[in-house]
mmCIF file of C-alpha atoms and ligand atoms in Angstrom:
data_model
loop_
_atom_site.group_PDB
_atom_site.id
_atom_site.type_symbol
_atom_site.label_atom_id
_atom_site.label_comp_id
_atom_site.label_asym_id
_atom_site.label_seq_id
_atom_site.Cartn_x
_atom_site.Cartn_y
_atom_site.Cartn_z
ATOM 1 C CA MET A 1151 0.076 -0.112 -0.093
ATOM 2 C CA ALA A 1152 1.192 3.392 -0.939
ATOM 3 C CA PHE A 1153 2.436 5.769 1.793
ATOM 4 C CA LEU A 1154 -0.040 8.356 1.075
ATOM 5 C CA ILE A 1155 -3.361 7.775 -0.941
ATOM 6 C CA LEU A 1156 -5.414 10.491 -2.158
ATOM 7 C CA GLU A 1157 -8.874 9.061 -3.432
ATOM 8 C CA GLN A 1158 -10.920 10.961 -5.854
ATOM 9 C CA LEU A 1159 -10.611 14.255 -3.859
ATOM 10 C CA ALA A 1160 -12.947 17.053 -4.646
ATOM 11 C CA LYS A 1161 -13.515 20.396 -3.388
ATOM 12 C CA LYS A 1162 -16.233 22.747 -4.034
ATOM 13 C CA PHE A 1163 -16.615 26.230 -2.867
ATOM 14 C CA GLY A 1164 -20.432 26.943 -3.270
ATOM 15 C CA ASP A 1165 -21.166 26.225 -6.702
ATOM 16 C CA TYR A 1166 -17.426 26.443 -7.853
ATOM 17 C CA THR A 1167 -15.683 23.169 -8.354
ATOM 18 C CA ALA A 1168 -11.774 24.040 -7.351
ATOM 19 C CA VAL A 1169 -10.620 20.421 -7.437
ATOM 20 C CA GLU A 1170 -12.377 17.439 -9.127
ATOM 21 C CA ASP A 1171 -11.562 13.560 -9.056
ATOM 22 C CA PHE A 1172 -8.175 14.009 -7.687
ATOM 23 C CA GLY A 1173 -6.688 10.363 -7.250
ATOM 24 C CA LEU A 1174 -2.863 9.991 -6.446
ATOM 25 C CA SER A 1175 -0.637 7.674 -4.571
ATOM 26 C CA VAL A 1176 2.603 8.681 -3.251
ATOM 27 C CA GLU A 1177 5.317 6.160 -2.067
ATOM 28 C CA LYS A 1178 7.682 7.013 0.852
ATOM 29 C CA GLY A 1179 10.506 9.202 -0.254
ATOM 30 C CA GLU A 1180 8.992 10.826 -3.337
ATOM 31 C CA PHE A 1181 9.318 14.185 -4.466
ATOM 32 C CA VAL A 1182 6.095 15.025 -6.006
ATOM 33 C CA CYS A 1183 5.526 18.439 -7.651
ATOM 34 C CA LEU A 1184 1.786 19.808 -8.312
ATOM 35 C CA LEU A 1185 2.232 21.953 -11.229
ATOM 36 C CA GLY A 1186 -0.295 24.113 -13.183
ATOM 37 C CA PRO A 1187 -1.278 27.534 -13.996
ATOM 38 C CA SER A 1188 -2.578 29.995 -11.534
ATOM 39 C CA GLY A 1189 -6.163 29.166 -10.087
ATOM 40 C CA CYS A 1190 -5.919 25.499 -11.344
ATOM 41 C CA GLY A 1191 -6.447 24.151 -7.674
ATOM 42 C CA LYS A 1192 -2.885 23.040 -6.545
ATOM 43 C CA SER A 1193 -2.965 24.895 -3.373
ATOM 44 C CA THR A 1194 -6.546 23.874 -2.524
ATOM 45 C CA THR A 1195 -5.520 20.100 -3.154
ATOM 46 C CA LEU A 1196 -2.326 20.641 -0.657
ATOM 47 C CA GLN A 1197 -4.429 22.377 2.001
ATOM 48 C CA MET A 1198 -6.599 19.282 1.568
ATOM 49 C CA VAL A 1199 -3.521 16.883 2.439
ATOM 50 C CA ALA A 1200 -2.560 19.510 5.176
ATOM 51 C CA GLY A 1201 -5.945 19.421 6.679
ATOM 52 C CA PHE A 1202 -6.784 23.184 6.421
ATOM 53 C CA VAL A 1203 -9.448 22.542 3.698
ATOM 54 C CA GLN A 1204 -12.043 19.795 4.244
ATOM 55 C CA PRO A 1205 -12.807 18.103 1.006
ATOM 56 C CA THR A 1206 -16.198 17.958 -0.367
ATOM 57 C CA VAL A 1207 -15.586 14.338 -1.548
ATOM 58 C CA GLY A 1208 -13.100 11.905 -1.367
ATOM 59 C CA ARG A 1209 -10.484 10.350 1.409
ATOM 60 C CA ILE A 1210 -6.782 10.863 2.528
ATOM 61 C CA ILE A 1211 -5.098 7.673 3.494
ATOM 62 C CA LEU A 1212 -1.812 8.219 5.467
ATOM 63 C CA ASP A 1213 0.498 5.222 6.056
ATOM 64 C CA GLY A 1214 -2.826 2.971 6.239
ATOM 65 C CA GLN A 1215 -4.802 5.526 8.445
ATOM 66 C CA ASP A 1216 -7.765 7.407 7.262
ATOM 67 C CA ILE A 1217 -6.857 11.149 8.148
ATOM 68 C CA THR A 1218 -9.718 12.682 6.175
ATOM 69 C CA ASP A 1219 -11.360 13.757 9.344
ATOM 70 C CA VAL A 1220 -8.215 14.204 11.572
ATOM 71 C CA HIS A 1221 -7.466 17.934 12.628
ATOM 72 C CA PRO A 1222 -4.574 19.628 10.943
ATOM 73 C CA SER A 1223 -2.304 19.704 14.259
ATOM 74 C CA LYS A 1224 -2.772 16.129 14.937
ATOM 75 C CA ARG A 1225 -1.560 15.073 11.298
ATOM 76 C CA GLY A 1226 1.981 16.279 12.166
ATOM 77 C CA LEU A 1227 2.725 17.180 8.790
ATOM 78 C CA GLY A 1228 5.336 19.724 7.831
ATOM 79 C CA VAL A 1229 4.131 23.019 6.097
ATOM 80 C CA VAL A 1230 5.927 25.622 4.274
ATOM 81 C CA PHE A 1231 3.594 28.162 2.547
ATOM 82 C CA GLN A 1232 5.115 31.153 0.511
ATOM 83 C CA SER A 1233 4.360 33.625 3.122
ATOM 84 C CA TYR A 1234 6.341 31.661 5.663
ATOM 85 C CA ALA A 1235 5.858 34.038 8.747
ATOM 86 C CA LEU A 1236 8.688 33.642 11.260
ATOM 87 C CA PHE A 1237 8.253 35.003 14.842
ATOM 88 C CA PRO A 1238 9.732 38.193 14.523
ATOM 89 C CA HIS A 1239 10.741 38.566 18.371
ATOM 90 C CA MET A 1240 12.612 35.004 18.410
ATOM 91 C CA THR A 1241 15.878 34.142 17.404
ATOM 92 C CA VAL A 1242 16.473 31.548 14.523
ATOM 93 C CA ALA A 1243 16.989 28.715 16.916
ATOM 94 C CA ASP A 1244 13.918 29.655 18.851
ATOM 95 C CA ASN A 1245 11.887 29.615 15.831
ATOM 96 C CA VAL A 1246 12.863 26.400 14.717
ATOM 97 C CA ALA A 1247 12.743 25.065 18.190
ATOM 98 C CA PHE A 1248 9.106 26.266 18.499
ATOM 99 C CA GLY A 1249 7.525 23.212 17.229
ATOM 100 C CA LEU A 1250 9.359 20.831 19.542
ATOM 101 C CA GLN A 1251 8.528 22.987 22.826
ATOM 102 C CA MET A 1252 4.715 22.540 21.608
ATOM 103 C CA ARG A 1253 5.441 18.931 21.509
ATOM 104 C CA LYS A 1254 6.897 19.223 24.790
ATOM 105 C CA VAL A 1255 10.086 17.421 23.617
ATOM 106 C CA PRO A 1256 12.808 17.464 26.584
ATOM 107 C CA LYS A 1257 15.215 20.308 26.705
ATOM 108 C CA VAL A 1258 18.390 18.394 25.774
ATOM 109 C CA GLU A 1259 16.483 16.461 23.024
ATOM 110 C CA CYS A 1260 15.337 19.727 21.713
ATOM 111 C CA HIS A 1261 18.686 21.420 21.291
ATOM 112 C CA ALA A 1262 20.415 18.412 19.517
ATOM 113 C CA ARG A 1263 17.444 18.429 17.185
ATOM 114 C CA VAL A 1264 17.560 22.145 16.484
ATOM 115 C CA ASP A 1265 21.123 21.940 15.979
ATOM 116 C CA GLU A 1266 20.737 19.361 13.473
ATOM 117 C CA ALA A 1267 17.924 20.786 11.569
ATOM 118 C CA LEU A 1268 20.058 24.256 11.015
ATOM 119 C CA GLU A 1269 23.041 22.307 10.306
ATOM 120 C CA LEU A 1270 20.865 20.666 7.422
ATOM 121 C CA VAL A 1271 19.980 24.132 6.079
ATOM 122 C CA GLN A 1272 23.239 25.502 6.606
ATOM 123 C CA LEU A 1273 22.265 28.086 9.309
ATOM 124 C CA THR A 1274 24.197 26.794 12.122
ATOM 125 C CA ALA A 1275 26.126 30.057 12.187
ATOM 126 C CA LEU A 1276 23.061 32.386 12.261
ATOM 127 C CA ALA A 1277 21.445 30.571 15.148
ATOM 128 C CA LYS A 1278 21.586 33.787 17.354
ATOM 129 C CA ARG A 1279 19.987 36.282 14.688
ATOM 130 C CA PHE A 1280 16.488 37.432 14.560
ATOM 131 C CA PRO A 1281 14.350 37.300 11.418
ATOM 132 C CA LYS A 1282 14.792 40.820 10.535
ATOM 133 C CA GLU A 1283 18.571 40.346 10.387
ATOM 134 C CA LEU A 1284 18.429 37.393 7.462
ATOM 135 C CA SER A 1285 17.953 37.703 3.844
ATOM 136 C CA GLY A 1286 15.087 36.276 1.857
ATOM 137 C CA GLY A 1287 16.752 33.091 1.298
ATOM 138 C CA GLN A 1288 17.876 32.445 4.770
ATOM 139 C CA ARG A 1289 14.282 33.217 6.085
ATOM 140 C CA GLN A 1290 13.280 30.542 3.708
ATOM 141 C CA ARG A 1291 15.555 28.011 4.817
ATOM 142 C CA VAL A 1292 14.626 28.788 8.660
ATOM 143 C CA ALA A 1293 11.075 27.984 7.728
ATOM 144 C CA LEU A 1294 12.156 24.645 6.153
ATOM 145 C CA ALA A 1295 14.189 24.144 9.173
ATOM 146 C CA ARG A 1296 11.298 24.609 11.253
ATOM 147 C CA ALA A 1297 9.138 22.155 9.268
ATOM 148 C CA ILE A 1298 11.669 19.506 9.235
ATOM 149 C CA VAL A 1299 12.861 19.552 12.725
ATOM 150 C CA VAL A 1300 9.607 17.895 14.066
ATOM 151 C CA LYS A 1301 10.333 14.953 11.536
ATOM 152 C CA PRO A 1302 7.085 15.160 9.898
ATOM 153 C CA PRO A 1303 6.178 12.047 8.045
ATOM 154 C CA ILE A 1304 5.137 14.326 4.925
ATOM 155 C CA LEU A 1305 6.471 17.755 3.939
ATOM 156 C CA LEU A 1306 4.010 20.103 2.055
ATOM 157 C CA LEU A 1307 5.622 23.123 0.476
ATOM 158 C CA ASP A 1308 3.472 25.690 -1.476
ATOM 159 C CA GLU A 1309 5.550 27.934 -3.562
ATOM 160 C CA PRO A 1310 8.084 28.185 -1.286
ATOM 161 C CA MET A 1311 10.625 30.039 -3.364
ATOM 162 C CA GLY A 1312 7.799 32.266 -4.639
ATOM 163 C CA ALA A 1313 9.190 35.454 -3.047
ATOM 164 C CA LEU A 1314 12.949 34.668 -3.976
ATOM 165 C CA ASP A 1315 14.807 36.199 -7.038
ATOM 166 C CA ALA A 1316 15.703 33.809 -9.906
ATOM 167 C CA LEU A 1317 19.405 33.156 -9.135
ATOM 168 C CA LEU A 1318 18.593 32.524 -5.669
ATOM 169 C CA ARG A 1319 15.699 30.325 -6.580
ATOM 170 C CA ASP A 1320 17.725 28.216 -8.846
ATOM 171 C CA GLU A 1321 20.350 27.728 -5.783
ATOM 172 C CA MET A 1322 17.625 26.971 -3.244
ATOM 173 C CA GLN A 1323 16.158 24.437 -5.835
ATOM 174 C CA ILE A 1324 19.244 22.369 -5.741
ATOM 175 C CA GLU A 1325 19.880 22.581 -1.945
ATOM 176 C CA LEU A 1326 16.040 21.410 -1.631
ATOM 177 C CA ARG A 1327 16.779 18.825 -3.940
ATOM 178 C CA GLU A 1328 19.915 17.456 -1.902
ATOM 179 C CA LEU A 1329 18.315 18.014 1.616
ATOM 180 C CA GLN A 1330 15.082 16.025 0.441
ATOM 181 C CA LYS A 1331 17.558 13.126 -0.875
ATOM 182 C CA ARG A 1332 19.701 13.209 2.443
ATOM 183 C CA ILE A 1333 16.859 12.873 4.849
ATOM 184 C CA GLY A 1334 14.572 11.035 2.306
ATOM 185 C CA ILE A 1335 11.389 12.991 3.526
ATOM 186 C CA THR A 1336 8.332 12.250 1.071
ATOM 187 C CA THR A 1337 7.531 15.867 -0.056
ATOM 188 C CA ILE A 1338 4.537 17.469 -2.039
ATOM 189 C CA MET A 1339 5.405 20.860 -3.540
ATOM 190 C CA VAL A 1340 3.045 23.114 -5.421
ATOM 191 C CA THR A 1341 4.696 25.270 -8.014
ATOM 192 C CA HIS A 1342 3.533 27.121 -11.428
ATOM 193 C CA ASP A 1343 7.037 26.941 -12.600
ATOM 194 C CA GLN A 1344 7.567 23.993 -14.877
ATOM 195 C CA ALA A 1345 11.630 24.191 -14.695
ATOM 196 C CA GLU A 1346 11.309 24.023 -10.914
ATOM 197 C CA ALA A 1347 8.972 21.357 -10.968
ATOM 198 C CA MET A 1348 11.605 19.578 -13.498
ATOM 199 C CA THR A 1349 14.245 20.289 -11.536
ATOM 200 C CA LEU A 1350 12.842 18.979 -8.210
ATOM 201 C CA ALA A 1351 10.257 16.124 -8.717
ATOM 202 C CA ASN A 1352 10.531 12.501 -9.112
ATOM 203 C CA ARG A 1353 7.012 12.994 -10.308
ATOM 204 C CA ILE A 1354 5.024 15.659 -11.930
ATOM 205 C CA VAL A 1355 1.196 16.118 -11.298
ATOM 206 C CA LEU A 1356 0.268 18.365 -13.841
ATOM 207 C CA MET A 1357 -3.164 20.091 -13.184
ATOM 208 C CA GLY A 1358 -5.451 22.275 -15.221
ATOM 209 C CA ASN A 1359 -9.041 23.322 -14.488
ATOM 210 C CA GLY A 1360 -9.067 21.393 -11.111
ATOM 211 C CA ARG A 1361 -8.144 18.154 -12.600
ATOM 212 C CA ILE A 1362 -4.921 16.106 -13.123
ATOM 213 C CA GLN A 1363 -4.029 16.354 -16.711
ATOM 214 C CA GLN A 1364 -0.940 14.043 -16.509
ATOM 215 C CA VAL A 1365 1.215 12.307 -13.924
ATOM 216 C CA GLY A 1366 4.692 11.262 -14.658
ATOM 217 C CA ALA A 1367 8.474 11.352 -14.227
ATOM 218 C CA PRO A 1368 9.779 14.726 -15.906
ATOM 219 C CA PHE A 1369 11.533 13.247 -18.584
ATOM 220 C CA ASP A 1370 8.872 10.923 -19.697
ATOM 221 C CA MET A 1371 6.134 13.645 -19.327
ATOM 222 C CA TYR A 1372 8.164 16.040 -21.501
ATOM 223 C CA GLU A 1373 8.982 13.243 -24.103
ATOM 224 C CA GLN A 1374 5.585 11.999 -24.234
ATOM 225 C CA PRO A 1375 3.174 14.676 -23.541
ATOM 226 C CA ARG A 1376 -0.430 14.088 -23.645
ATOM 227 C CA GLY A 1377 -1.916 16.864 -25.869
ATOM 228 C CA ASN A 1378 -1.788 20.295 -26.481
ATOM 229 C CA PHE A 1379 -1.961 21.531 -22.838
ATOM 230 C CA VAL A 1380 0.618 19.365 -21.405
ATOM 231 C CA SER A 1381 3.031 20.121 -24.317
ATOM 232 C CA THR A 1382 3.067 23.583 -24.042
ATOM 233 C CA PHE A 1383 3.083 23.993 -20.252
ATOM 234 C CA LEU A 1384 6.076 21.880 -19.985
ATOM 235 C CA GLY A 1385 8.627 23.496 -22.139
ATOM 236 C CA ARG A 1386 8.012 25.005 -25.759
ATOM 237 C CA ALA A 1387 6.412 22.767 -28.347
ATOM 238 C CA ASN A 1388 5.149 23.247 -31.958
ATOM 239 C CA VAL A 1389 1.458 22.069 -32.097
ATOM 240 C CA PHE A 1390 -0.396 21.724 -35.264
ATOM 241 C CA SER A 1391 -4.048 20.837 -35.712
ATOM 242 C CA GLY A 1392 -4.162 17.934 -38.546
ATOM 243 C CA THR A 1393 -6.202 15.044 -39.684
ATOM 244 C CA CYS A 1394 -4.491 11.511 -39.353
ATOM 245 C CA SER A 1395 -5.156 8.512 -41.403
ATOM 246 C CA GLY A 1396 -2.907 5.597 -42.541
ATOM 247 C CA GLY A 1397 0.554 6.523 -41.202
ATOM 248 C CA THR A 1398 0.465 10.355 -42.247
ATOM 249 C CA VAL A 1399 -1.006 13.569 -40.888
ATOM 250 C CA VAL A 1400 -2.357 16.300 -43.006
ATOM 251 C CA VAL A 1401 -1.691 19.808 -41.816
ATOM 252 C CA SER A 1402 -2.917 22.648 -43.916
ATOM 253 C CA GLY A 1403 -2.875 20.383 -46.871
ATOM 254 C CA ARG A 1404 0.566 18.850 -46.398
ATOM 255 C CA HIS A 1405 1.407 15.309 -45.444
ATOM 256 C CA LEU A 1406 3.776 15.049 -42.507
ATOM 257 C CA PRO A 1407 5.695 11.911 -41.009
ATOM 258 C CA ALA A 1408 4.201 10.232 -38.339
ATOM 259 C CA GLU A 1409 4.993 6.714 -37.057
ATOM 260 C CA SER A 1410 2.046 4.411 -37.859
ATOM 261 C CA SER A 1411 -0.527 5.429 -35.706
ATOM 262 C CA VAL A 1412 -3.816 3.750 -34.453
ATOM 263 C CA ILE A 1413 -5.427 7.121 -34.156
ATOM 264 C CA THR A 1414 -7.615 8.460 -36.947
ATOM 265 C CA GLY A 1415 -9.420 11.557 -37.203
ATOM 266 C CA SER A 1416 -8.558 15.239 -35.716
ATOM 267 C CA VAL A 1417 -5.199 15.221 -34.037
ATOM 268 C CA ASP A 1418 -2.536 17.512 -32.196
ATOM 269 C CA TYR A 1419 0.859 16.806 -34.134
ATOM 270 C CA ILE A 1420 3.325 17.907 -31.551
ATOM 271 C CA ILE A 1421 6.950 18.387 -32.149
ATOM 272 C CA ARG A 1422 9.396 20.197 -29.844
ATOM 273 C CA PRO A 1423 11.817 23.040 -31.068
ATOM 274 C CA GLU A 1424 14.849 21.180 -30.211
ATOM 275 C CA LYS A 1425 14.076 18.340 -32.472
ATOM 276 C CA VAL A 1426 13.529 20.459 -35.777
ATOM 277 C CA THR A 1427 16.822 21.387 -37.853
ATOM 278 C CA PHE A 1428 17.676 23.205 -40.789
ATOM 279 C CA THR A 1429 18.220 21.320 -43.828
ATOM 280 C CA THR A 1430 19.129 22.144 -47.484
ATOM 281 C CA GLN A 1431 17.579 18.982 -48.824
ATOM 282 C CA ASP A 1432 14.412 17.071 -48.680
ATOM 283 C CA ALA A 1433 12.772 19.841 -46.480
ATOM 284 C CA LEU A 1434 9.431 18.777 -44.750
ATOM 285 C CA VAL A 1435 8.440 22.307 -45.037
ATOM 286 C CA THR A 1436 10.095 25.550 -46.109
ATOM 287 C CA GLY A 1437 9.770 29.373 -44.858
ATOM 288 C CA THR A 1438 11.246 32.416 -43.850
ATOM 289 C CA VAL A 1439 12.929 33.285 -40.552
ATOM 290 C CA LYS A 1440 10.871 35.582 -38.813
ATOM 291 C CA THR A 1441 12.594 36.134 -35.560
ATOM 292 C CA ARG A 1442 15.783 34.735 -33.926
ATOM 293 C CA VAL A 1443 16.619 35.225 -30.416
ATOM 294 C CA PHE A 1444 19.498 34.363 -28.230
ATOM 295 C CA LEU A 1445 18.775 32.635 -24.939
ATOM 296 C CA GLY A 1446 22.419 32.108 -23.944
ATOM 297 C CA HIS A 1447 22.650 28.648 -24.249
ATOM 298 C CA ARG A 1448 20.430 28.193 -27.315
ATOM 299 C CA TRP A 1449 19.398 30.345 -30.203
ATOM 300 C CA LEU A 1450 15.431 30.139 -31.063
ATOM 301 C CA TYR A 1451 13.999 30.955 -34.260
ATOM 302 C CA GLN A 1452 10.474 31.451 -35.225
ATOM 303 C CA VAL A 1453 9.877 30.408 -39.158
ATOM 304 C CA GLU A 1454 6.978 31.306 -40.989
ATOM 305 C CA THR A 1455 5.750 28.305 -43.085
ATOM 306 C CA PRO A 1456 2.688 27.063 -44.852
ATOM 307 C CA ILE A 1457 1.725 25.086 -42.005
ATOM 308 C CA GLY A 1458 2.100 27.942 -39.465
ATOM 309 C CA VAL A 1459 5.017 29.272 -37.567
ATOM 310 C CA VAL A 1460 7.451 26.727 -36.535
ATOM 311 C CA GLU A 1461 9.989 27.044 -33.575
ATOM 312 C CA LEU A 1462 13.322 25.485 -33.822
ATOM 313 C CA SER A 1463 15.852 25.956 -31.148
ATOM 314 C CA GLU A 1464 19.540 25.241 -31.638
ATOM 315 C CA ALA A 1465 22.403 24.709 -29.154
ATOM 316 C CA ASN A 1466 24.878 27.523 -28.934
ATOM 317 C CA ILE A 1467 27.957 25.520 -29.917
ATOM 318 C CA ALA A 1468 28.695 27.210 -33.137
ATOM 319 C CA PRO A 1469 27.684 30.515 -34.935
ATOM 320 C CA PRO A 1470 24.073 30.632 -35.651
ATOM 321 C CA SER A 1471 22.763 28.516 -38.953
ATOM 322 C CA ALA A 1472 20.395 31.372 -40.300
ATOM 323 C CA ASN A 1473 19.590 35.247 -39.919
ATOM 324 C CA GLU A 1474 16.384 36.880 -39.950
ATOM 325 C CA GLY A 1475 14.657 37.106 -43.249
ATOM 326 C CA ASP A 1476 16.627 33.895 -44.646
ATOM 327 C CA ASN A 1477 14.558 31.226 -46.585
ATOM 328 C CA VAL A 1478 15.207 27.856 -44.870
ATOM 329 C CA GLY A 1479 14.250 24.487 -44.966
ATOM 330 C CA LEU A 1480 13.061 22.550 -41.971
ATOM 331 C CA THR A 1481 13.002 18.765 -41.080
ATOM 332 C CA TRP A 1482 12.313 16.389 -38.213
ATOM 333 C CA SER A 1483 12.554 12.745 -37.451
ATOM 334 C CA GLU A 1484 8.911 11.051 -37.450
ATOM 335 C CA ALA A 1485 10.346 9.230 -34.200
ATOM 336 C CA HIS A 1486 10.283 12.628 -32.407
ATOM 337 C CA VAL A 1487 6.599 13.582 -33.262
ATOM 338 C CA ARG A 1488 3.729 13.235 -30.687
ATOM 339 C CA ILE A 1489 0.245 12.572 -32.191
ATOM 340 C CA THR A 1490 -2.748 12.843 -29.694
ATOM 341 C CA SER A 1491 -6.186 12.648 -30.666
ATOM 342 C CA GLN A 1492 -8.014 15.786 -29.985
ATOM 343 C CA GLU A 1493 -11.178 13.926 -28.893
ATOM 344 C CA GLU A 1494 -9.262 12.782 -25.959
ATOM 345 C CA ARG A 1495 -8.884 16.318 -24.808
ATOM 346 C CA ARG A 1496 -11.250 17.258 -21.861
HETATM 347 N N1 ADP B 1246 -11.406 29.821 0.340
HETATM 348 C C1 ADP B 1246 -12.201 29.899 -0.964
HETATM 349 N N2 ADP B 1246 -13.359 30.209 -1.355
HETATM 350 C C2 ADP B 1246 -13.644 30.386 -2.747
HETATM 351 N N3 ADP B 1246 -12.844 30.252 -3.769
HETATM 352 C C3 ADP B 1246 -11.646 29.784 -3.392
HETATM 353 C C4 ADP B 1246 -11.116 29.421 -2.377
HETATM 354 N N4 ADP B 1246 -9.928 29.148 -2.380
HETATM 355 C C5 ADP B 1246 -9.724 29.087 -3.411
HETATM 356 N N5 ADP B 1246 -10.627 29.194 -4.421
HETATM 357 C C6 ADP B 1246 -10.695 29.416 -5.624
HETATM 358 O O1 ADP B 1246 -10.355 28.135 -6.289
HETATM 359 C C7 ADP B 1246 -9.568 28.066 -7.273
HETATM 360 C C8 ADP B 1246 -8.309 27.260 -7.299
HETATM 361 O O2 ADP B 1246 -7.548 28.076 -6.270
HETATM 362 P P1 ADP B 1246 -5.979 27.515 -5.805
HETATM 363 O O3 ADP B 1246 -6.145 26.029 -5.325
HETATM 364 O O4 ADP B 1246 -5.614 28.345 -4.695
HETATM 365 O O5 ADP B 1246 -5.296 27.717 -7.224
HETATM 366 P P2 ADP B 1246 -3.627 27.496 -7.346
HETATM 367 O O6 ADP B 1246 -3.013 27.164 -6.144
HETATM 368 O O7 ADP B 1246 -3.520 26.335 -8.491
HETATM 369 O O8 ADP B 1246 -3.314 28.864 -7.919
HETATM 370 C C9 ADP B 1246 -9.355 29.316 -7.635
HETATM 371 O O9 ADP B 1246 -10.439 29.834 -8.569
HETATM 372 C C10 ADP B 1246 -9.632 30.143 -6.397
HETATM 373 O O10 ADP B 1246 -10.261 31.490 -6.621
HETATM 374 MG MG1 MG B 1247 -1.479 28.222 -5.073
#
């Protein structure tokens, strides 16, 4: 039996359905990211696990126990929200110790555990400081230490890096991943940032409109997105509407290659920009380079073609292959194409 089971959870606020038919099993030690656009129901789902929001339908089973009706304080889960309010009048060490004191942990053990937690988040040197004497990233680490010091069965994080600037966020992501692996704590994190989810998660749960759209390991989901929404939310993708029959897809009157597919009818024809290349012979489509932008590690091109704008991305290992205004041929391998039925879309 999985460590945490969410059984068909749903939440309605009045007539409005925020989360629907949410079913997920989480194994011990996993790092799961709930990913999706703003308002899709991520926080509501996390709050149901934490116990601050009561599900309208469904059950939550933790380690074999039904905790659906258990008070949040009795669930004993570690929670860090974006606005991680620390007690301003307490030192870092006292902030971290607070949860242990509430649980009446003996003083000696309390000291040892606070030291251990501060070491884990690399704040030992700042134990005696007050929150106002810390940077945003340091405060964020205090909040994390405070959550893990009680050794909760599950760590719940809601956009914990939302308030940090981009560079610091990248650093904290790597730190959090290392920490999670070291202590092996089962973690569920909410984020709207696909890069963050891919960096951290063993498994991504992509949500849209209150429902799970797809669940999978980052690489699998990136390579095998089920449809338009997933492919464009997770990375960039060229998505063309077409009609599939007998191993080819017709897009705007052109036959495009597709591995023999059992799907027939209206489809999304999906190809990632990094899998499109320039070619001087046997082009699948030809067109004009409309824009070229430099992303540091890659060049991104938008090419105007008869099937629509095709994005191509090229690694920055040589001078760029084309200029704006150039006429170019494009090709790609049928093995890299994903075809999904439009009828399957919900
Ligand atoms: N307490 C509430 N009362 C009414 N509507 C709510 C409440 N909490 C959330 N919602 C609505 O539910 C939807 C999902 O919210 P939320 O779970 O916070 O989304 P996310 O975290 O993915 O941005 C939103 O449309 C939001 O306005
Ligand atoms: Mg939210």
